[in-house]
Structures are given as C-alpha cells and as structure tokens.
XYZ file of C-alpha atoms in Angstrom:
556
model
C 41.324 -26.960 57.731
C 38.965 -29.011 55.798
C 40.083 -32.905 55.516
C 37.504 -34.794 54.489
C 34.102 -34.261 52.664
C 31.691 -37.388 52.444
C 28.655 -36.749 50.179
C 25.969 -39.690 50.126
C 23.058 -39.532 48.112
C 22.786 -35.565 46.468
C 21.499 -34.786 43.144
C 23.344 -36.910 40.794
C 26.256 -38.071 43.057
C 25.479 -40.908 44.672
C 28.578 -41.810 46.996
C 31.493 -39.657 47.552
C 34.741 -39.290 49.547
C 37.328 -36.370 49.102
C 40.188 -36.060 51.078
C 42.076 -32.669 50.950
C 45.188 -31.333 52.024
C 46.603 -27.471 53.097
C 48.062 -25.412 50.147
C 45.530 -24.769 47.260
C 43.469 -27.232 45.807
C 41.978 -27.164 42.158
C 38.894 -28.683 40.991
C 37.983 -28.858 37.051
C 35.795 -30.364 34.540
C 33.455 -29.863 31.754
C 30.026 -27.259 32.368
C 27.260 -29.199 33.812
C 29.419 -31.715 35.197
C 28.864 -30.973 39.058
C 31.092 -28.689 40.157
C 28.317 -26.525 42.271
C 26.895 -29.526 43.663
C 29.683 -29.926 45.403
C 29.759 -26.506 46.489
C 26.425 -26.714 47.581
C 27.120 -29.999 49.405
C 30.055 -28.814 51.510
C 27.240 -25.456 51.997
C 24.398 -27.784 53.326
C 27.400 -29.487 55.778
C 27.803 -25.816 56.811
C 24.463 -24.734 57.518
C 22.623 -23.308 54.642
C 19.659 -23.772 54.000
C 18.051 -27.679 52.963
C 16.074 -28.472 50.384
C 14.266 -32.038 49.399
C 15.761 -30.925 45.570
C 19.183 -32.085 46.668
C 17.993 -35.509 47.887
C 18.879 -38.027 44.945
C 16.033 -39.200 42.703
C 14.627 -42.438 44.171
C 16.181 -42.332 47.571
C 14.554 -41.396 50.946
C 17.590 -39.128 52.436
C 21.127 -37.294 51.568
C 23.641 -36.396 53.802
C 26.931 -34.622 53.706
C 29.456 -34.687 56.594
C 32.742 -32.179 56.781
C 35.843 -33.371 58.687
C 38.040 -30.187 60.080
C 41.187 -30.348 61.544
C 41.320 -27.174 64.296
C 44.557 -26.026 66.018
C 43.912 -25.925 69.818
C 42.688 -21.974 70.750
C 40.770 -21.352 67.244
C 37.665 -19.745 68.172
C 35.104 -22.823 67.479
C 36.424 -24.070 70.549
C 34.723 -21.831 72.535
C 31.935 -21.393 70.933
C 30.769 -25.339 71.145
C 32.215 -25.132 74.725
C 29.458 -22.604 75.330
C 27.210 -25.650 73.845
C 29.094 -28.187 76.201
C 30.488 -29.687 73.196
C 33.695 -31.122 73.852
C 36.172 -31.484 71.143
C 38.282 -34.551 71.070
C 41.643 -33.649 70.023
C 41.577 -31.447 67.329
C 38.945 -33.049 64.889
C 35.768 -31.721 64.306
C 33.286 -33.200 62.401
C 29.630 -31.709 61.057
C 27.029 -33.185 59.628
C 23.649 -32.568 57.952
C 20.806 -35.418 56.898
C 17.877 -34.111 54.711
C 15.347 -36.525 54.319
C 12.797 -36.192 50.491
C 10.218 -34.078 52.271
C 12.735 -31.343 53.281
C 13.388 -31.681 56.698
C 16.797 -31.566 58.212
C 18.888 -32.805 60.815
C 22.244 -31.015 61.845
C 25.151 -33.188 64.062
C 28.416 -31.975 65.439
C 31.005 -34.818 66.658
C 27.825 -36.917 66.464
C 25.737 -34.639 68.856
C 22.149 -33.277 67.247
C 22.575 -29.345 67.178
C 20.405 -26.762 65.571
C 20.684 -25.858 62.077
C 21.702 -22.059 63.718
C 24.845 -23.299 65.484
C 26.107 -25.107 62.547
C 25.711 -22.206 60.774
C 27.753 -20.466 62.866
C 30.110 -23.399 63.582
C 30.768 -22.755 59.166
C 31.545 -19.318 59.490
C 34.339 -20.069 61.487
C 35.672 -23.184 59.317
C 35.128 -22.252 56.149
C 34.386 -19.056 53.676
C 32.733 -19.781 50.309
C 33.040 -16.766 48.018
C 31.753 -16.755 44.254
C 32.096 -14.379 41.696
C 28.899 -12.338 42.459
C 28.496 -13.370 46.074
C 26.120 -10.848 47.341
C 27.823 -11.429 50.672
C 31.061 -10.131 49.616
C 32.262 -7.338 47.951
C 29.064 -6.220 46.383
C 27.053 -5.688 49.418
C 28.256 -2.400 51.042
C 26.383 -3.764 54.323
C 29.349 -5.743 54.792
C 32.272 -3.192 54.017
C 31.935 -2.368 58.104
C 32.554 -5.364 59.136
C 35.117 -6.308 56.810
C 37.182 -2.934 57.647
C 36.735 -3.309 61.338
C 37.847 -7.068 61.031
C 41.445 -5.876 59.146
C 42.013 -2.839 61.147
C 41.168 -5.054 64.349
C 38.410 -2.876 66.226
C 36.479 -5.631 67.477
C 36.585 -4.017 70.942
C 35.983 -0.379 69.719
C 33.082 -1.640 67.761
C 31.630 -3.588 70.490
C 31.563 -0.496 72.998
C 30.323 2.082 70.564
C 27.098 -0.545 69.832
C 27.077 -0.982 74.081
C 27.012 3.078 74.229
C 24.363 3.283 71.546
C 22.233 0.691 73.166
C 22.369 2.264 76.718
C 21.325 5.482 74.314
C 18.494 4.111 72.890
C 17.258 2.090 75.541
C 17.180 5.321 77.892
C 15.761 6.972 75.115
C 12.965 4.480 74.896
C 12.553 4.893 78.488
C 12.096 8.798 78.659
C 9.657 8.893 75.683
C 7.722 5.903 77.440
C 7.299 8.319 80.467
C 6.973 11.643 78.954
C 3.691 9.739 77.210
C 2.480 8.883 80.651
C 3.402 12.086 82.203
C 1.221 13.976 79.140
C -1.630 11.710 79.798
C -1.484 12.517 83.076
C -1.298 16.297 82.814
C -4.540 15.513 80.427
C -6.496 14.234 82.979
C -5.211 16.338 85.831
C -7.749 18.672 86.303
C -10.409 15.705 85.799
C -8.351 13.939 88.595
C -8.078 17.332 91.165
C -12.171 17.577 90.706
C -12.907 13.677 91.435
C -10.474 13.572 94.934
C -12.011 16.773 96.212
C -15.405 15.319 95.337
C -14.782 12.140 97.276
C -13.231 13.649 99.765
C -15.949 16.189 100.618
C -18.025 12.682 100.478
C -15.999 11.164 102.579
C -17.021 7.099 102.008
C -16.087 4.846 104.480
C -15.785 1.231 105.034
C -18.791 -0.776 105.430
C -21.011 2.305 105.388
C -23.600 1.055 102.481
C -24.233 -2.041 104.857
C -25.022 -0.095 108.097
C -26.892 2.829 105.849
C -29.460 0.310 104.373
C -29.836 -1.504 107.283
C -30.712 1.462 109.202
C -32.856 2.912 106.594
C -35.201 -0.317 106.694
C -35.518 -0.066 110.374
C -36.817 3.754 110.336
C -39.263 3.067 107.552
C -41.061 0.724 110.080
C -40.384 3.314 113.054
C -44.121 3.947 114.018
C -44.692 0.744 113.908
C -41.874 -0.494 116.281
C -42.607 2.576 118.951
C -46.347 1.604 118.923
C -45.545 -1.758 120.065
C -43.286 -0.898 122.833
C -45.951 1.499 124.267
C -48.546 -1.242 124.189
C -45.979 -3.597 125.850
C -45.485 -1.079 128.721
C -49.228 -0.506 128.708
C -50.115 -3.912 129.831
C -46.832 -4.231 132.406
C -48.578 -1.352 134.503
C -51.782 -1.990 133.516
C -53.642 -1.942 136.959
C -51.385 -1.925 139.855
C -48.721 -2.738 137.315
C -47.533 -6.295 137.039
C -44.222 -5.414 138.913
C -46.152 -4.305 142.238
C -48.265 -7.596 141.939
C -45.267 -9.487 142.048
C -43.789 -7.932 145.194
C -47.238 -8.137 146.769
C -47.134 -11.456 146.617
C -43.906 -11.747 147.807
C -44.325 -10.220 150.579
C -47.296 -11.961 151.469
C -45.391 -15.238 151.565
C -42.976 -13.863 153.702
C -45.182 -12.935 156.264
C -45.491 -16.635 156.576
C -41.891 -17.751 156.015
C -41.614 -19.502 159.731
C -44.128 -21.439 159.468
C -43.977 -22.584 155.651
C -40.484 -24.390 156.979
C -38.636 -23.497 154.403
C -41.682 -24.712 151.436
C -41.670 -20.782 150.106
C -38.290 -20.071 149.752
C -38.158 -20.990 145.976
C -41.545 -19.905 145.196
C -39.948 -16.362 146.884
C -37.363 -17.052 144.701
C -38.815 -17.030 141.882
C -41.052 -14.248 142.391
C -38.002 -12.170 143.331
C -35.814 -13.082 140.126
C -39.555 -12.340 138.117
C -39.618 -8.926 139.494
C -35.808 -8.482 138.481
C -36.358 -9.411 135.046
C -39.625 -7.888 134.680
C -37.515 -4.547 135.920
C -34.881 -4.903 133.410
C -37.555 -5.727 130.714
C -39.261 -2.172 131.652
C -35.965 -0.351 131.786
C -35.176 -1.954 128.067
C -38.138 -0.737 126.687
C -37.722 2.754 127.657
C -34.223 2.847 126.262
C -35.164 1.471 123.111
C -37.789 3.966 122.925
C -35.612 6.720 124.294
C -33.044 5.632 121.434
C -35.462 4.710 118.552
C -34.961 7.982 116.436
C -38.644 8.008 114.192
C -37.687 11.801 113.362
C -38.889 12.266 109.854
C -35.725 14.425 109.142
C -33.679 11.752 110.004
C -34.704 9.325 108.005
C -34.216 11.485 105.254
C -30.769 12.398 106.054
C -29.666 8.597 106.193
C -31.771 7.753 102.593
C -29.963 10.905 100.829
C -26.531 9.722 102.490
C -27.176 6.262 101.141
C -27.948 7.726 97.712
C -25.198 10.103 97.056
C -22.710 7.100 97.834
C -24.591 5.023 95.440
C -24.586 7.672 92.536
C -20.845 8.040 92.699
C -19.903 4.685 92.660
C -22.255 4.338 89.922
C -20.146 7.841 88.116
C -16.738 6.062 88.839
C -17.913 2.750 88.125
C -17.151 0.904 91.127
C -18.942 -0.729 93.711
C -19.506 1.851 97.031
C -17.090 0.305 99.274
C -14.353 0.987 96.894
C -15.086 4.530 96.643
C -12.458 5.125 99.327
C -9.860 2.918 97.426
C -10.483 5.025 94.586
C -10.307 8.052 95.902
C -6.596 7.397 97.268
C -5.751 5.708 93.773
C -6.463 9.703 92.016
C -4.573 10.513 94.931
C -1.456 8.379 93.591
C -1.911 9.851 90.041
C -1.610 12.914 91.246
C 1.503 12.596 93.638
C 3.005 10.637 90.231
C 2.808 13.885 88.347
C 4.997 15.859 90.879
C 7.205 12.415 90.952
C 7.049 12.148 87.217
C 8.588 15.295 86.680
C 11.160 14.465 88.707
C 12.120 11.479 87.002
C 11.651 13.196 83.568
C 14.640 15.461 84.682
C 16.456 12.314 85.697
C 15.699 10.291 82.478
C 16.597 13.527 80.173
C 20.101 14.101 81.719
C 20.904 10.304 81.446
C 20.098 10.737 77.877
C 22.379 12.908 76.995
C 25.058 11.885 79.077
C 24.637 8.313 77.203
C 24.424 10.229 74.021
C 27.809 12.059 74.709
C 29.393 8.700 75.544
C 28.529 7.335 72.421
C 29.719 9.844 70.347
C 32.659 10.131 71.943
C 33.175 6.189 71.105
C 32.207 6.775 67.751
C 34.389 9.167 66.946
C 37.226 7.139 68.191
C 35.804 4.624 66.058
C 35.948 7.269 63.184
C 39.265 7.695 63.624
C 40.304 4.621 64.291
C 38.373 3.218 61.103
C 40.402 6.134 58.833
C 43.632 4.748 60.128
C 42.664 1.164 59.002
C 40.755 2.119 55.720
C 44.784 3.723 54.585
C 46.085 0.332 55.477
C 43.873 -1.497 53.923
C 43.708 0.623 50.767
C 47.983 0.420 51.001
C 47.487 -3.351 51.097
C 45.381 -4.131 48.005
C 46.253 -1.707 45.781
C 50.047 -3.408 46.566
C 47.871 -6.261 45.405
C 46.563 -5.177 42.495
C 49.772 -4.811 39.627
C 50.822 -8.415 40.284
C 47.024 -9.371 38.784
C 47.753 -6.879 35.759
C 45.552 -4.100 37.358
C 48.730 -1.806 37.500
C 46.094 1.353 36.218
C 43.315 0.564 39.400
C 42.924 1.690 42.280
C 41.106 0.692 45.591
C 39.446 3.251 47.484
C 37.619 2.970 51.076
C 35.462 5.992 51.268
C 34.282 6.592 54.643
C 32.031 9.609 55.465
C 30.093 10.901 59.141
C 26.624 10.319 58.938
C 23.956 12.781 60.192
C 22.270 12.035 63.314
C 18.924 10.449 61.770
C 21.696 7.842 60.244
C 23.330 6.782 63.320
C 23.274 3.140 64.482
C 24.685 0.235 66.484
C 27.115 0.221 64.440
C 28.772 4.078 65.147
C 28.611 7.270 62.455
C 30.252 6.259 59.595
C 29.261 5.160 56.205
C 31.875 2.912 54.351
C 31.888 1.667 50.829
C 34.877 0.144 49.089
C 35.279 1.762 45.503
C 37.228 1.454 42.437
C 38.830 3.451 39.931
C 39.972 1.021 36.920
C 41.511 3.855 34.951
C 43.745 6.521 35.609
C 42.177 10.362 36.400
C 38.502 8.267 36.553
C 36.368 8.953 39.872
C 36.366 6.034 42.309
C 32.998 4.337 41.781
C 30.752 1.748 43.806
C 32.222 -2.282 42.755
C 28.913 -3.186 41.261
C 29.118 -0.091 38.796
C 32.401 0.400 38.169
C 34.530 -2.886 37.964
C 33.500 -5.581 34.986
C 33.313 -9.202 35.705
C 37.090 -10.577 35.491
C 38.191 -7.262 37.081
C 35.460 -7.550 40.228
C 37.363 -11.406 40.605
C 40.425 -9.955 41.108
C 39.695 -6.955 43.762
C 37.940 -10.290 45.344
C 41.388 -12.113 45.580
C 43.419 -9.119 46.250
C 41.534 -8.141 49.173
C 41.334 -11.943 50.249
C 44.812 -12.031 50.032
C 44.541 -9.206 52.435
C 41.998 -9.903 54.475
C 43.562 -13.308 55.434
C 46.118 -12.226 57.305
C 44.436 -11.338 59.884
C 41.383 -14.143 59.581
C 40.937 -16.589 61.947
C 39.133 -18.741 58.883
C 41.352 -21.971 57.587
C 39.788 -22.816 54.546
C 39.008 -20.188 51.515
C 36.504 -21.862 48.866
C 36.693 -19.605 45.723
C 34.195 -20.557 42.857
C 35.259 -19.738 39.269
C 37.136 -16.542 40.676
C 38.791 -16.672 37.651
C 35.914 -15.958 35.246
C 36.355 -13.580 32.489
C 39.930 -13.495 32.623
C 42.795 -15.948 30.532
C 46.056 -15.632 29.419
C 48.612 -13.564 31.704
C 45.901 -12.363 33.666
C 44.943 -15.688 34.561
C 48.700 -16.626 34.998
C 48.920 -13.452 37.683
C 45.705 -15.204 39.628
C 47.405 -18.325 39.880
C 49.968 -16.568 41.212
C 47.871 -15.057 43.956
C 46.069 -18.114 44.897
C 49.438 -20.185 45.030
C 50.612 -17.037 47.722
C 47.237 -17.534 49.816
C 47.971 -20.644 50.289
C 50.801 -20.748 51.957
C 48.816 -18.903 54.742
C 45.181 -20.406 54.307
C 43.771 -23.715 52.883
C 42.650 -22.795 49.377
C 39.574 -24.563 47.222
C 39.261 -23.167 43.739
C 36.750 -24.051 41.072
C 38.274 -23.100 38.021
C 38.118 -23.213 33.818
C 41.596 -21.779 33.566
C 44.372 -23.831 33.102
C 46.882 -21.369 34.515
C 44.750 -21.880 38.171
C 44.495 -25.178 37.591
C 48.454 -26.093 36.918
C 49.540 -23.975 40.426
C 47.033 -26.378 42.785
C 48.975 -28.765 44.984
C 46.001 -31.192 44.444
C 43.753 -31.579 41.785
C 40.494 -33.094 41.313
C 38.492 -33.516 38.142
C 34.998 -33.672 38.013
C 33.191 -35.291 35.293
C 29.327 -37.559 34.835
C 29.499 -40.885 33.860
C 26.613 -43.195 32.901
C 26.185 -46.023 35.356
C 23.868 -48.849 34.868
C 21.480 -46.382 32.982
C 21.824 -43.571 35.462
C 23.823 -40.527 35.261
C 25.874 -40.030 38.310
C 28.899 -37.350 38.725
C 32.425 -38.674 39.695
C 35.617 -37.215 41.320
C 39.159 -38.041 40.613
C 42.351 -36.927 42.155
C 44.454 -36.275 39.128
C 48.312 -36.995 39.092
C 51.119 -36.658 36.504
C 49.683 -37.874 32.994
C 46.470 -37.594 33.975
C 46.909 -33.899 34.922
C 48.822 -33.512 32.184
C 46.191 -34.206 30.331
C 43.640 -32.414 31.884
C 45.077 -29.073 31.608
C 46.129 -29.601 28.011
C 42.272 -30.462 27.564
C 41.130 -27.038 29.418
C 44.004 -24.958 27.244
C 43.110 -27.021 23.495
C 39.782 -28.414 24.223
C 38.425 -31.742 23.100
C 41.008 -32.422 20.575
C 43.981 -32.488 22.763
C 47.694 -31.359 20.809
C 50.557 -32.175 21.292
C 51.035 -28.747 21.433
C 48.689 -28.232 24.469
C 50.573 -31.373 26.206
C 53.762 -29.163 25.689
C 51.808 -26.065 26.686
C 50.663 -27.762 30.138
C 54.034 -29.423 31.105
C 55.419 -25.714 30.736
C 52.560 -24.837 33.490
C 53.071 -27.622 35.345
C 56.909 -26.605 36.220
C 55.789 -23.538 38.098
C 55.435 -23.878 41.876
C 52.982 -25.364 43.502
C-alpha cells in the first residue's frame, strides 16, 4: 500500500510530505485549494503523462516520488524481476523528475526506467478512479476485462486470443499465397510460351563468346586461305624447299669420314630443318582442310549469334543468362503445381484453427454468463445499503457475428442499469445521473476488490451529487472497503469525511507573497472542526460542532 508521497516543486506546492496508513483515508478542503494537484502528482509518480505546466513557476524541475509497501508474491515482483530489478525487502519506491521544458525522467528503487514500465509498475500499486473516469465504468471497452478479472478467466481469455491469433495469422498466410498463386495462374500461359521458346533455343554457357569470335574469323576467311596457299606455294616452289634440304644432307654425308666429325651438327641441323619444315607443311594443310570459308556457314553462325541476342534483349537479360532464366520460368511453373498443394494445406489449417477458436470462445461464452450472474448477484447486494434499493445492475452479454469477432472471443458485454422499477436496463452514461453513476462506481469497487490484486483505491469526489443519508450509506461503503484495500477519498461530504481513519485537509496559504497549497493531518478539535465547517460552512455552529461529534462516533 501507499506510505509515503513526497511532492517537490508542482504547481503551487512547493514542498510536501504525506505519510498514509491502511484503512481509508480522507482528504478535504475548500474548491481551488489543490486537491487534484495532488491527484495529479501521485498520477505523474505513476506514469502518466508529464507536462512542463506542473513544474512550479520560477523553478527549473518538479518531482514526485511514491513509497509502497508490497507483501512478498504481489505481482510487481515479477514484473521488475523481468527488468532485473531487485526489490529490497518489501519497499518499493517510484519516482518521476520533469524538468520546465517537459522532459521526464522515471526511477524505480533509484534505477532510471522508462516512462512505460512505470506505467505499468502503477497499475499494479494503485487505481485512481474519478467520477467520470472514462476508464471506468463509462467505457464499455473495459466491461471485458473487468468481467473476466471477477469471474477469474485470465487463462480462458488468454487461449481464446492464442486460438484467434494462430487463426488470423494462418489466415494471413493463405490469402498471402492464394495472391501469388493467382498471379501466377495470370502469367502461366506467358510462362509455358517463354520455356518452350528457350528451350527450342537452347542457350548455353559461354556460347556468345565463342559465336562472335568465330564469326570475325570467317568474315576474313578468303583472306586467311589465300595466305596459306601462297605459303605452300613458295615451300615447293622449285624442287620444293623440303627436297633441297635433304639434298644437302645427303651430300654431306657422303663425306661424313672424312669431315671427322665437323658435319655432324650442320647434319643436324639440316635434319631437325626438314622435320620442322614437314610439320609446318602438314599444319598448313590442316588448317586449310579445317578452315570452313563456306558462305552458308557463316551465315548459320551470324543468325545463331543473333537470335540469342534478340531474346536476351525480349527478356531483358544479358545472353549468358538466358539459360538461368529459362530454368527460373521453369521454377514458376513447378510452384504452381506446388502452390496448389500448399493452398490445400493452408485452407484445412484454417479451419481447423478456426474450429479451435470457437470452441474456446464458446467456453469463454459460457464461462463469462456464469460470472456476469455473480457479478450482477454481488452489486445489486450492493446497491440498497447506498439507498439504491429500486436499481438494478445488469451485465448484458450477447454473441457477436463473425465480422465482429476478435482477440478478445465472441461476446459483446456492457454493464447496464435500470434505476427504476419495470424501466429497461440502459447503457451507464444514459441511464444513471451523476450521484447515482458514483455509487454503481463504489458498489462494483466494493466488488471488484475482492478479487484485485491492487492495494490502494484512490476515489476522487465519488461522492458528488449526493448528501444526507445517501452520503451517510457511502461512508459506509468506503469504511467496508477498507478493511480489505487501502482507501484515498477526495471528498466535500462530511459523512465521508467523519468515517476516514486519517484525515488530511488541504488548504492555500500566502507565503512571503506567494500562494502555495498546504497539507495537514487533522486530529480531534481540529477535525472537529473541519467537518462542522464542510456540514455549516464558513460560519461554524455550535450546532454543526454537535452535528460532527455525532459523525465522529461512528466507526472508523
């Protein structure tokens, strides 16, 4: 529960230490004297949202810190453990620091956390509810939650949104393929025409290369075989240059005794001449033997070299990945006998998700029926003891169609009223007035805590509207609540105010020319006086001082 709430430096407080205690807690004082700047104070400790307007005029920062003691298990435990925060003992402490140009610094135990996680580190602590809190009773978004929190279907709630997200997700996935699978049938034919093209074209690797290459050589063909016949020309021009060279070879060895040994290289030489002059002769017929200048041929390589270039110019790629290409449309078209395959596959996991949500949902239903009759048992028990003995509380719950389905299951749920007898149950916002709204608020907080794992209840003015008994029956009901829950209540009602176990009185004081607000803890004469000034006014009787000791000597 809240212990301690140090305020330093916000709007017109300018230092400020409350200590609080369990059992309910009431906080008074004239309009306009600060009561909802402490409310927003404790808020800004919590998480909400910062602004430079709460920084006090002429100073460079505020800050707000919020001492909780936390029994050992509560659930913040775990949720700063997931942080590795530690908690030592059972104290927790948060803090915010805005500076004047709005920006914000969040602490817990002293260790710099985002603004997100104190957030959520405040749910858990501490629920702030005002008369028209749009995050209460009013909003119909939160009627869901609330019923699945009392009837304690955490767990049936968290596996109907599991089964609706496996739903969707599958869901996502089928429609994501049955796109591609459509495109794909779209270009099918286009596909089927371009692989039997390429493959009656056949491209291979490296064939542009070899193509052009050989295309240059045949347009100089002529050329090429005229030279070759002129070099064989002149090697057997005459007796041919081969014979002269084993003429004079033999010729030397005629003589080869009697040279001793001088011609043996220059026979050498002429021998190895006549060898190479042999090969030279055989190379020249081969090359002319295999030097194609056939007209037709040349034409057969330039129109092979052209067609390759005019498709990869049609498919936009460069020639040599004509082949690549050609087994890519391949793929495509393999995927569209796969695709249809997984289509089945996709469609029958879909609906076999779909089934298992339903089924969880309608457990859900069922369950949430069951809890909505407890609930509705609960506060409408609640309801005569705040003089609302003709109202009624009514959760309506109703199946949704299919189009309305969501994480959440298949149910709608408002709560509704009836405030008179034979009168339709109607939305809260519509139905119920202002001081009747406060009290459905406290009856079903009275219900609701129970079963919360929240220590500290904030209300603010839940008493508005109301006086006299029906005040007296609030009271009541807060001084019950506490005994389960540490209770905060803003109040003008002097029938609150006289069941708190601690009360504080907030008033603004002038101080050395500046207006700042104040905070005292009121005891005996003081209170006293207090509540005879909320039930009399300014002019205090002594009728109101006799009027307040009588409320004093009820329980508190």
């Amino acid at each position: 529960m809240l212990r301690r709430l140090s305020i330093r430096n916000v709007v017109l407080i300018d230092k400020l230490d409350l200590d609080f205690h369990d059992g309910l807690s009431v906080l008074t004082g004239e309009t306009g004297a600060g009561k909802s700047i402490l409310l927003d104070s404790l808020g800004l400790a919590l998480g909400a949202r910062a602004d430079s307007g709460l920084v006090r005029h002429g100073c460079d920062k505020c800050s707000v810190s919020a001492t909780f003691v936390l029994p050992q298990g509560h659930p913040v435990y775990r949720l700063l453990s997931g942080q590795d925060i530690d908690l030592e003992g059972e104290e927790l402490v948060v803090r915010r620091v805005v500076t004047a140009d709005g920006r914000s610094r969040a602490y817990v135990n002293d260790q710099a956390v985002s603004v997100g996680l104190l957030r959520d580190v405040g749910d858990y602590c501490v629920e702030i509810q005002g008369q028209f809190d749009q995050h209460g009773l009013l909003d119909p978004t939160t009627h869901r939650s609330t019923l699945d929190a009392h009837g304690d279907l955490g767990s049936m709630a968290l596996a109907v949104r599991d089964h609706w997200r496996a739903w969707r997700e599958t869901q996502k996935e089928l429609n994501t393929a049955r796109a591609r699978i459509d495109k794909a049938r779209e270009e099918e034919e286009w596909l089927r025409h371009a692989v039997d093209e390429l493959e009656k074209l056949g491209p291979e690797e490296g064939e542009e290369e070899r193509l052009a290459e050989e295309r240059q050589f045949l347009m100089h063909g002529e050329k090429l075989v005229a030279a070759l016949n002129d070099a064989s020309g002149e090697l057997s021009r005459g007796k041919g240059a081969e014979s002269a060279l084993r003429g004079a070879q033999r010729c030397l060895e005629r003589e080869l005794e009697k040279a001793d040994g001088r011609f043996e290289p220059i026979i050498e030489a002429l021998d190895r001449a006549a060898i190479e002059l042999e090969e030279a002769n055989r190379s020249i017929s081969a090359t002319l033997a295999d030097l194609n200048v056939d007209t037709g041929h040349q034409e057969n390589v330039e129109e092979r070299l052209f067609a390759l270039r005019a498709a990869a110019r049609k498919y936009n790629v460069p020639v040599d990945g004509l082949n690549a290409l050609m087994k890519d449309f391949r793929s495509q078209i393999d995927q569209l006998e796969f695709g249809e395959k997984e289509l089945s596959r996709l469609t029958a996991a879909v609906a076999q998700y779909r089934s298992a949500f339903v089924e969880a949902a309608e457990k859900l239903h069922a369950a949430r029926k069951e809890a909505a009759a407890k609930l509705d048992t609960a506060i409408n028990a609640e309801l005569p003891p705040l003089r609302m003995e003709k109202a009624s509380f009514v959760t309506d719950i109703a199946k949704t169609d299919e189009n309305e389905w969501g994480s959440e299951g298949i149910d709608r749920i408002q709560f509704t009223v009836a405030t008179n007898p034979g009168s339709p149950p109607g939305a809260l916002n519509k139905i119920a007035s202002g001081g009747e709204l406060s009290r459905f608020l406290l009856a079903l907080k009275v219900v609701l805590a129970r079963v919360s794992a929240v220590p500290s209840l904030v209300f603010d003015e839940v008493d508005s509207g109301v006086g006299g008994a029906t005040a007296a029956a609030i009271g009541e009901r807060l001084h019950l609540l506490a005994k389960e829950r540490q209770i905060l209540v803003i109040t003008h009602s002097p029938q609150v105010a006289a069941r708190g176990r601690t009360h504080f009185y907030i008033a603004k004081r002038e101080t050395e020319g500046t207006m700042v607000t104040r905070v005292d803890a009121l005891v005996d004469g003081a209170r006293r006086e207090e509540i005879a000034r909320m039930l009399a006014g300014h002019s205090v009787t002594a009728e109101a001082r006799a009027a307040a000791d009588s409320l004093l000597e009820q329980p508190r």
